[in-house]
Amino acid sequence: MSQFISPEALTRLYADMADRLAVVRRRLGHPLTLSESVLLGHLSDPETQPLVPGTSYLALGVDRVVFQDVLGQTGMLQFMQTGRERVAVPASIHCDHLIQARVDARSDLRASVDENREVYAFLRSAAAKYGLGFWAPGAGIIHQVVLENYAFPGALIIGTDSHTPNAGGLGACAVGVGGADAVEALAGLPWEVLYPKRIAVYLTGALGGWTAPKDVILRVAAELTVSGGTNAIVEYIGPGARTISATGKATITNMGAELGATTSMFPADARMLDYLRASGRGDLVPVIEANLALLAPDPAVEADPEAFYDRVIRIDLSTLEPHVVGPHSPDRARTVAQLAAQMKSRSAPVENDVESDAISAALIGSCTNSSYEDMSRAADVARQAQAHGLRAAVPFMVTPGSEQVRATIARDGQLEALATMGGTVLANACGPCIGQWRRAAAAVAAPNTIVTSYNRNFPRRNDGSPNTVNLIASPEIVTAWALAGRISFDPQRDTLSAPDGSTFRLAPPAVAPEVPPQGFTKGATHYIAPPENGRDVTVSVDPASERIQVLRAWPAWNGKDPKGMPVLIKTRGKTTTDHISPAGPWLKLRGHLERFSDNLLSGGTNAFTGATGRTTDWLHGEEDVTPAQAARAYRAANVPWVIVGDFNYGEGSSREHAALSPRLLGGMAVIARSFARIHETNLKKQGLLALTFVDPADYERVRADDRIDLVGLASLAPGRELQCILHHADGSNETLWLRHSYSDVQLAWFRAGSALNVVPKRAQ
């Protein structure tokens, strides 16, 4: 199986899409949006598949599966349960999450390779045995490497990371999923997803001055919030969409994960073809040019988007201002000018906002903003400062997204300009963006503000400290802030002071080339192709390992209604997967589920006490224990339990462990006001019940010491509500009703104990 698509294979793929779409068009009788064209062009059964947006589950054939090294561990451990000798579709593993940011690129990479040797050996051997491409540490962040090597217009890609939609910058329909979803696809089964609704962002005009592609998604985040895109695909259309570079498009689609969207996409255009040529895949361009009708919304759709989309947002790029989001949430947006004015006029800190004008660190790059264009614009700002003898006023860190980007900007001078300004170049890895930042204790001892060009800014996200708040903006704005050392600085209006006492104003960054004029240079080679036959490869796991633990199948449901279940914890407010299953120092244990699960809900806010990561073991009357300690006590007594959550429970990362850990520790159900899409699916895949209150106000009726019955599981069916009885400690009872979104297939997962308990039979 070829790991990289050829022009011949792409021609066959587009022909198959066209055949399926001919059937779909006959059935639907209306023009198609971009996402409909790509998704429905991948239907396993276009003749009989129900096609109702927001209701039907689509069974799709995927073109590629991608794993990062953290969820790649559980992904491979789960794939080993299927009994297959080889993956059924092209797939790859990318070693990017486990590399910590400490000193600099070279020493950090060397230390991380040594510390994670056992994990990398497991992943490399599993890739070789089962037929996956392996990208070794140093190759780069999964999403940037996928954009450079695998993404193309019309591709259907699923990946075990919430920012997989980065590939939408090249017109792919790329969706973040949990490991079980990925494993099913690797086993040769269709991938199932709720038929997404459609949101259009209609762009006109063109970006200019200090405004960057980053500002488009920050503006959309303000409009849609962190849940406004749930179970929808966001399509960027209109004449303005064609003025943005392919990597600029990728920045926008990457951060679409913060909207809760299934994915985000752009139609195929000349900018994408330029990028394909520059990245060494020009042989695909003629095939794409011959099939552009498949890779864009129908003309009638773009001419009258309000008639075909569930929601339309219109943005004039020519008038769009630079934006900043945060702290605490990626939808808390304002313009850079508004933030500067607020900070200058503020006489005292504002609760839940930035406490200090001073910046403690500035960081650019990551999978979201490390393109050649991004680094060129940031380097232009750096060179302007250097002309006046000015360097960064605060620690300034640069994360190249891939070895290809790093090698190219080293050759062309951008890296030197950023380093001369005072920048520290980190490894081609996720690093501080996902909490792999080993920061000095003194730096986080007090409340402090960092500024980044990353995509996510939840509390504790970057350095594990509750004292750190993160503001997100474009790389050029963050670079300007690094020079000023304060967020009240607006580079559009304010001046900087040079060492000689003179003042100067930064000019807007020069228009940067979208791709290198001399083309990309690959740099060091980190890719290892799988052998033609992996039967002789041994994947060994030491039973005494503290890093890798072989997974066993979950037990099937016992057929009985669970009664008298204690509430493990009821969380209030934002409960992301970072709160449910934190990374940071725990990341190294992701392959050992039993040890890793000690962090369960350690970041969740107890709705009754306000304490973080603390609850009561109601079985033994022990107060102020961790949720994991209480769960282990219930599991030891064979007592199932329930988590109760607030709105958009499970927002954020695709972190499958946020479902694996509750399942391992004996959980039965999670009842919430609403769920984030990926987390809800992950719960279903692991055989847990994901239930929502029919009346969201019923959340308030659940008491800390309640015992809960779920009644009618044997007759549970799609669309049928489930009875829930709350037994209060005072002897009174209350009955409320719960809703679910399970299909018949998903209910079979619950009854079998997990989706993977069903997979081996279907795969064979």
Coordinates of N, CA, C and O in Angstrom, one line a residue, residues 500-635:
D500 N 18.9 54.1 22.2 CA 19.5 55.4 22.2 C 18.5 56.5 22.6 O 18.9 57.7 22.5
G501 N 17.3 56.1 23.0 CA 16.4 57.1 23.5 C 15.4 57.6 22.4 O 14.4 58.3 22.7
S502 N 15.6 57.3 21.2 CA 14.7 57.7 20.1 C 13.5 56.8 20.1 O 13.5 55.7 20.7
T503 N 12.4 57.3 19.5 CA 11.2 56.5 19.4 C 10.9 56.2 17.9 O 11.3 57.0 17.0
F504 N 10.3 55.1 17.7 CA 9.9 54.7 16.3 C 8.6 53.9 16.3 O 8.3 53.3 17.3
R505 N 8.0 53.9 15.2 CA 6.8 53.1 15.0 C 7.1 51.9 14.0 O 7.7 52.2 13.0
L506 N 6.6 50.8 14.4 CA 6.8 49.6 13.5 C 5.9 49.8 12.3 O 4.7 50.2 12.4
A507 N 6.4 49.5 11.1 CA 5.5 49.5 9.9 C 4.8 48.1 9.8 O 5.3 47.1 10.4
P508 N 3.7 48.1 9.2 CA 3.0 46.8 9.0 C 4.0 45.8 8.3 O 4.8 46.2 7.5
P509 N 4.0 44.5 8.7 CA 4.9 43.6 8.1 C 4.8 43.6 6.6 O 3.7 43.7 6.0
A510 N 5.9 43.5 5.9 CA 5.9 43.5 4.5 C 5.1 42.2 4.0 O 5.1 41.2 4.6
V511 N 4.5 42.4 2.8 CA 3.8 41.3 2.2 C 4.8 40.1 2.0 O 5.9 40.3 1.4
A512 N 4.5 39.0 2.6 CA 5.5 37.9 2.6 C 5.1 36.9 1.5 O 4.0 36.7 1.2
P513 N 6.1 36.2 0.9 CA 5.8 35.1 0.0 C 5.1 34.0 0.6 O 5.4 33.6 1.8
E514 N 4.1 33.5 0.0 CA 3.3 32.3 0.5 C 4.1 31.1 0.6 O 3.9 30.2 1.5
V515 N 5.0 30.9 -0.4 CA 5.9 29.7 -0.5 C 7.2 30.3 -0.8 O 7.4 31.4 -1.4
P516 N 8.3 29.6 -0.5 CA 9.7 30.0 -0.7 C 10.0 30.2 -2.2 O 9.7 29.3 -3.0
P517 N 10.5 31.4 -2.5 CA 10.8 31.6 -4.0 C 11.8 30.5 -4.5 O 11.7 30.2 -5.7
Q518 N 12.6 30.0 -3.6 CA 13.6 28.9 -4.0 C 13.0 27.5 -3.8 O 13.7 26.5 -3.9
G519 N 11.8 27.4 -3.3 CA 11.2 26.2 -3.0 C 11.6 25.7 -1.6 O 12.5 26.3 -1.0
F520 N 10.9 24.7 -1.1 CA 11.2 24.2 0.3 C 12.4 23.3 0.2 O 12.7 22.6 -0.8
T521 N 13.2 23.3 1.3 CA 14.2 22.3 1.5 C 13.8 21.3 2.6 O 13.2 21.8 3.6
K522 N 14.0 20.1 2.4 CA 13.4 19.1 3.3 C 14.1 19.0 4.6 O 13.6 18.6 5.6
G523 N 15.4 19.4 4.7 CA 16.2 19.2 5.9 C 16.5 17.8 6.2 O 16.6 16.9 5.3
A524 N 16.7 17.5 7.5 CA 17.0 16.1 7.9 C 15.8 15.1 7.6 O 14.7 15.5 7.6
T525 N 16.1 13.9 7.3 CA 15.1 12.9 7.0 C 14.7 12.2 8.3 O 15.5 11.7 9.0
H526 N 13.4 12.2 8.5 CA 12.8 11.5 9.7 C 11.8 10.5 9.4 O 11.2 10.0 10.3
Y527 N 11.5 10.3 8.1 CA 10.4 9.4 7.8 C 10.9 7.9 7.6 O 12.0 7.7 6.9
I528 N 10.2 7.0 8.1 CA 10.5 5.6 8.0 C 9.3 4.8 7.4 O 8.2 4.8 8.0
A529 N 9.4 4.3 6.2 CA 8.3 3.6 5.5 C 8.2 2.2 6.1 O 9.2 1.6 6.5
P530 N 7.0 1.7 6.1 CA 6.8 0.3 6.6 C 7.3 -0.7 5.6 O 7.3 -0.5 4.4
P531 N 7.8 -1.9 6.1 CA 8.2 -2.9 5.2 C 7.0 -3.5 4.4 O 5.8 -3.3 4.9
E532 N 7.2 -4.1 3.3 CA 6.1 -4.7 2.5 C 5.3 -5.7 3.4 O 4.1 -5.9 3.2
N533 N 6.0 -6.4 4.2 CA 5.4 -7.5 5.0 C 5.9 -7.3 6.5 O 7.1 -7.4 6.7
G534 N 5.0 -7.1 7.4 CA 5.4 -6.9 8.8 C 5.3 -8.2 9.7 O 5.4 -8.0 10.9
R535 N 5.0 -9.3 9.1 CA 4.8 -10.5 9.9 C 5.9 -10.9 10.8 O 5.7 -11.4 11.9
D536 N 7.1 -10.6 10.4 CA 8.3 -10.9 11.2 C 8.7 -9.9 12.2 O 9.6 -10.1 13.0
V537 N 7.9 -8.8 12.2 CA 8.2 -7.7 13.2 C 7.5 -8.1 14.5 O 6.3 -8.5 14.6
T538 N 8.2 -8.0 15.6 CA 7.6 -8.2 17.0 C 7.3 -6.9 17.7 O 8.2 -6.0 17.8
V539 N 6.1 -6.8 18.1 CA 5.7 -5.7 19.0 C 5.7 -6.2 20.4 O 4.8 -6.9 20.8
S540 N 6.7 -5.9 21.1 CA 6.9 -6.4 22.5 C 6.5 -5.3 23.5 O 6.9 -4.2 23.4
V541 N 5.8 -5.7 24.5 CA 5.5 -4.8 25.6 C 5.9 -5.5 26.9 O 5.4 -6.6 27.2
D542 N 6.8 -4.9 27.7 CA 7.2 -5.4 28.9 C 6.1 -5.4 29.9 O 5.5 -4.3 30.2
P543 N 5.7 -6.6 30.5 CA 4.6 -6.5 31.5 C 4.8 -5.6 32.7 O 3.9 -5.2 33.3
A544 N 6.1 -5.4 32.9 CA 6.4 -4.5 34.1 C 6.6 -3.1 33.7 O 7.0 -2.2 34.5
S545 N 6.3 -2.8 32.4 CA 6.5 -1.4 31.9 C 5.7 -0.4 32.7 O 4.5 -0.7 33.1
E546 N 6.3 0.8 32.9 CA 5.5 1.9 33.5 C 5.0 2.9 32.5 O 4.4 3.9 32.8
R547 N 5.3 2.6 31.2 CA 4.9 3.5 30.1 C 3.8 2.9 29.2 O 3.0 3.6 28.6
I548 N 3.9 1.5 29.0 CA 3.0 0.9 28.0 C 2.2 -0.2 28.8 O 2.9 -1.1 29.4
Q549 N 0.9 -0.3 28.6 CA 0.1 -1.3 29.2 C -0.8 -1.9 28.2 O -1.6 -1.1 27.5
V550 N -0.8 -3.2 27.9 CA -1.7 -3.8 27.0 C -3.1 -3.7 27.4 O -3.4 -3.9 28.6
L551 N -4.0 -3.3 26.5 CA -5.4 -3.1 26.8 C -6.2 -4.4 26.7 O -5.9 -5.2 25.8
R552 N -7.1 -4.5 27.6 CA -8.0 -5.7 27.5 C -9.4 -5.2 27.1 O -9.8 -4.1 27.4
A553 N -10.2 -6.1 26.6 CA -11.5 -5.7 26.1 C -12.4 -5.4 27.4 O -12.3 -6.1 28.4
W554 N -13.2 -4.4 27.2 CA -14.1 -4.0 28.3 C -15.2 -5.1 28.4 O -15.6 -5.6 27.4
P555 N -15.7 -5.3 29.6 CA -16.8 -6.3 29.8 C -18.1 -5.7 29.1 O -18.4 -4.5 29.1
A556 N -19.0 -6.6 28.7 CA -20.3 -6.3 28.1 C -21.2 -5.8 29.2 O -21.0 -6.1 30.4
W557 N -22.2 -5.0 28.8 CA -23.2 -4.6 29.7 C -24.0 -5.8 30.2 O -24.2 -6.8 29.5
N558 N -24.3 -5.8 31.5 CA -24.9 -7.0 32.2 C -26.4 -7.1 31.9 O -27.0 -8.0 32.4
G559 N -27.0 -6.2 31.2 CA -28.4 -6.3 30.8 C -29.3 -5.7 31.9 O -30.5 -5.8 31.7
K560 N -28.8 -5.2 33.0 CA -29.6 -4.7 34.1 C -29.6 -3.2 34.1 O -28.6 -2.5 33.8
D561 N -30.6 -2.6 34.6 CA -30.6 -1.1 34.9 C -29.7 -0.8 36.1 O -29.9 -1.5 37.2
P562 N -28.8 0.1 36.0 CA -28.0 0.4 37.1 C -28.8 1.2 38.2 O -29.5 2.2 37.8
K563 N -28.6 0.8 39.4 CA -29.4 1.5 40.5 C -28.5 1.9 41.6 O -27.5 1.2 41.9
G564 N -28.8 3.0 42.3 CA -28.1 3.4 43.5 C -26.7 3.9 43.2 O -25.8 3.8 44.0
M565 N -26.5 4.5 42.0 CA -25.1 4.9 41.6 C -24.8 6.2 42.3 O -25.5 7.2 42.2
P566 N -23.6 6.3 42.9 CA -23.2 7.6 43.5 C -22.7 8.6 42.4 O -22.3 8.1 41.3
V567 N -22.7 9.8 42.7 CA -22.2 10.9 41.8 C -20.7 11.0 42.1 O -20.3 11.5 43.2
L568 N -19.9 10.6 41.2 CA -18.4 10.8 41.4 C -18.1 12.2 41.7 O -17.4 12.6 42.6
I569 N -18.5 13.1 40.8 CA -18.4 14.5 41.0 C -19.3 15.2 40.0 O -19.7 14.7 39.0
K570 N -19.8 16.3 40.5 CA -20.7 17.2 39.6 C -19.8 18.4 39.3 O -19.5 19.2 40.3
T571 N -19.5 18.7 38.1 CA -18.6 19.8 37.8 C -19.4 21.0 37.3 O -20.5 20.8 36.7
R572 N -18.9 22.2 37.6 CA -19.6 23.4 37.2 C -18.7 24.2 36.3 O -17.5 24.3 36.5
G573 N -19.3 24.8 35.3 CA -18.6 25.7 34.4 C -17.8 24.8 33.3 O -18.1 23.7 33.1
K574 N -16.8 25.5 32.8 CA -16.0 24.9 31.7 C -15.3 23.7 32.2 O -14.5 23.7 33.1
T575 N -15.6 22.5 31.6 CA -15.0 21.2 31.9 C -14.5 20.7 30.6 O -15.1 19.9 29.9
T576 N -13.2 21.1 30.2 CA -12.7 20.6 29.0 C -12.0 19.3 29.2 O -11.9 18.8 30.3
T577 N -11.5 18.7 28.1 CA -10.7 17.4 28.3 C -9.4 17.7 29.0 O -8.8 16.7 29.5
D578 N -8.9 18.9 29.0 CA -7.8 19.3 29.8 C -8.1 19.2 31.3 O -7.2 18.9 32.1
H579 N -9.4 19.5 31.6 CA -9.8 19.4 33.0 C -10.1 17.9 33.4 O -9.8 17.5 34.5
I580 N -10.6 17.2 32.5 CA -11.0 15.8 32.7 C -9.8 14.9 32.8 O -9.6 14.0 33.6
S581 N -8.8 15.1 31.8 CA -7.7 14.2 31.6 C -6.5 15.1 31.3 O -6.0 15.1 30.2
P582 N -5.9 15.8 32.3 CA -4.8 16.7 32.0 C -3.6 16.1 31.4 O -3.3 14.9 31.5
A583 N -2.8 16.9 30.6 CA -1.6 16.5 30.0 C -0.4 16.9 30.9 O -0.3 16.4 32.0
G584 N 0.4 17.8 30.4 CA 1.6 18.2 31.2 C 2.4 17.0 31.7 O 2.8 16.1 30.9
P585 N 2.6 17.0 33.0 CA 3.5 15.9 33.5 C 2.9 14.5 33.4 O 3.6 13.5 33.5
W586 N 1.6 14.4 33.1 CA 0.9 13.1 32.9 C 1.1 12.6 31.5 O 0.9 11.4 31.3
L587 N 1.5 13.4 30.6 CA 1.6 13.0 29.2 C 2.4 11.7 29.0 O 2.1 10.9 28.2
K588 N 3.5 11.6 29.7 CA 4.4 10.4 29.5 C 3.7 9.1 29.9 O 4.2 8.1 29.6
L589 N 2.6 9.2 30.6 CA 1.9 7.9 31.1 C 0.7 7.6 30.2 O 0.0 6.6 30.5
R590 N 0.6 8.3 29.1 CA -0.6 8.0 28.3 C -0.8 6.6 27.7 O -1.8 6.1 27.4
G591 N 0.4 5.9 27.6 CA 0.3 4.5 27.1 C 0.0 3.5 28.2 O -0.2 2.3 28.0
H592 N -0.1 4.0 29.5 CA -0.3 3.1 30.6 C -1.6 3.6 31.3 O -1.5 4.4 32.2
L593 N -2.7 3.1 30.9 CA -4.0 3.6 31.3 C -4.2 3.6 32.8 O -4.8 4.5 33.4
E594 N -3.8 2.5 33.4 CA -4.1 2.4 34.9 C -3.3 3.5 35.6 O -3.9 4.2 36.5
R595 N -2.1 3.8 35.3 CA -1.3 4.8 36.0 C -1.8 6.2 35.6 O -2.0 7.1 36.4
F596 N -2.1 6.4 34.3 CA -2.5 7.7 33.8 C -3.9 8.1 34.5 O -4.1 9.3 34.7
S597 N -4.7 7.2 34.7 CA -6.1 7.5 35.2 C -6.1 8.1 36.6 O -7.2 8.5 37.0
D598 N -5.0 8.2 37.3 CA -5.0 8.9 38.6 C -5.3 10.4 38.4 O -5.5 11.0 39.4
N599 N -5.2 10.9 37.2 CA -5.5 12.3 37.0 C -6.9 12.6 36.7 O -7.3 13.8 36.4
L600 N -7.8 11.6 36.7 CA -9.2 11.8 36.3 C -9.9 13.0 37.0 O -9.9 13.0 38.2
L601 N -10.3 13.9 36.2 CA -11.0 15.1 36.6 C -10.3 15.9 37.7 O -10.9 16.6 38.5
S602 N -9.0 15.8 37.6 CA -8.2 16.6 38.6 C -8.3 18.1 38.4 O -7.9 18.9 39.2
G603 N -8.8 18.5 37.2 CA -8.9 19.9 36.9 C -10.4 20.4 37.0 O -10.7 21.5 36.7
G604 N -11.3 19.4 37.3 CA -12.7 19.8 37.3 C -13.1 20.6 38.6 O -12.6 20.3 39.7
T605 N -14.0 21.5 38.4 CA -14.5 22.3 39.5 C -15.7 21.7 40.2 O -16.7 21.5 39.5
N606 N -15.6 21.3 41.4 CA -16.7 20.7 42.1 C -17.8 21.7 42.3 O -17.6 22.8 42.9
A607 N -19.0 21.4 41.8 CA -20.1 22.3 41.8 C -20.6 22.7 43.2 O -21.2 23.7 43.4
F608 N -20.3 21.8 44.1 CA -20.9 22.0 45.5 C -19.9 22.8 46.4 O -20.3 23.5 47.3
T609 N -18.6 22.5 46.2 CA -17.6 23.1 47.1 C -16.7 24.2 46.4 O -16.1 25.0 47.1
G610 N -16.7 24.2 45.1 CA -15.8 25.1 44.4 C -14.4 24.6 44.3 O -13.5 25.3 43.7
A611 N -14.1 23.5 45.0 CA -12.7 23.0 45.0 C -12.4 22.4 43.6 O -13.2 21.8 42.9
T612 N -11.1 22.4 43.3 CA -10.6 21.8 42.0 C -10.1 20.4 42.3 O -9.2 20.2 43.1
G613 N -10.7 19.5 41.5 CA -10.2 18.1 41.6 C -10.4 17.4 43.0 O -9.6 16.5 43.3
R614 N -11.4 17.8 43.7 CA -11.7 17.2 45.0 C -13.2 16.8 45.1 O -14.0 17.5 44.5
T615 N -13.5 15.7 45.7 CA -14.8 15.2 45.8 C -14.9 14.4 47.1 O -14.0 14.4 48.0
T616 N -16.1 13.7 47.3 CA -16.3 12.9 48.5 C -16.5 11.4 48.0 O -17.2 11.2 47.1
D617 N -15.9 10.5 48.8 CA -16.2 9.1 48.6 C -17.4 8.7 49.4 O -17.3 8.5 50.6
W618 N -18.6 8.7 48.8 CA -19.9 8.6 49.6 C -20.0 7.1 50.1 O -20.8 6.9 51.0
L619 N -19.3 6.2 49.5 CA -19.4 4.8 49.9 C -18.8 4.6 51.3 O -19.3 3.9 52.1
H620 N -17.7 5.3 51.5 CA -17.0 5.2 52.8 C -17.0 6.4 53.6 O -16.3 6.4 54.7
G621 N -17.6 7.5 53.2 CA -17.7 8.7 54.0 C -16.4 9.4 54.1 O -16.3 10.2 55.0
E622 N -15.5 9.3 53.1 CA -14.3 10.0 53.1 C -14.4 11.3 52.3 O -14.7 11.3 51.1
E623 N -14.1 12.4 53.0 CA -14.2 13.7 52.3 C -12.8 14.1 51.7 O -11.8 13.6 52.1
D624 N -12.9 15.1 50.8 CA -11.7 15.7 50.2 C -10.7 14.7 49.7 O -9.5 14.7 50.0
V625 N -11.3 13.8 48.8 CA -10.4 12.9 48.1 C -10.5 13.3 46.6 O -11.3 14.0 46.1
T626 N -9.5 12.7 45.8 CA -9.6 13.0 44.4 C -10.7 12.2 43.7 O -11.0 11.1 44.2
P627 N -11.2 12.6 42.6 CA -12.2 11.8 41.9 C -11.6 10.4 41.5 O -12.4 9.4 41.6
A628 N -10.3 10.3 41.2 CA -9.8 9.0 40.9 C -9.8 8.1 42.1 O -10.1 6.9 42.1
Q629 N -9.5 8.6 43.3 CA -9.5 7.8 44.5 C -10.9 7.3 44.8 O -11.1 6.1 45.2
A630 N -11.9 8.2 44.7 CA -13.3 7.8 44.9 C -13.7 6.7 43.9 O -14.3 5.7 44.2
A631 N -13.3 6.9 42.6 CA -13.7 6.0 41.6 C -13.1 4.6 41.8 O -13.7 3.6 41.7
R632 N -11.8 4.6 42.3 CA -11.2 3.3 42.6 C -11.9 2.6 43.7 O -12.0 1.4 43.7
A633 N -12.3 3.4 44.7 CA -13.0 2.8 45.8 C -14.3 2.2 45.4 O -14.7 1.1 45.8
Y634 N -15.1 2.9 44.5 CA -16.3 2.4 44.0 C -16.1 1.1 43.1 O -16.8 0.1 43.2
R635 N -15.0 1.2 42.3 CA -14.7 0.0 41.5 C -14.4 -1.2 42.3 O -14.9 -2.3 42.0

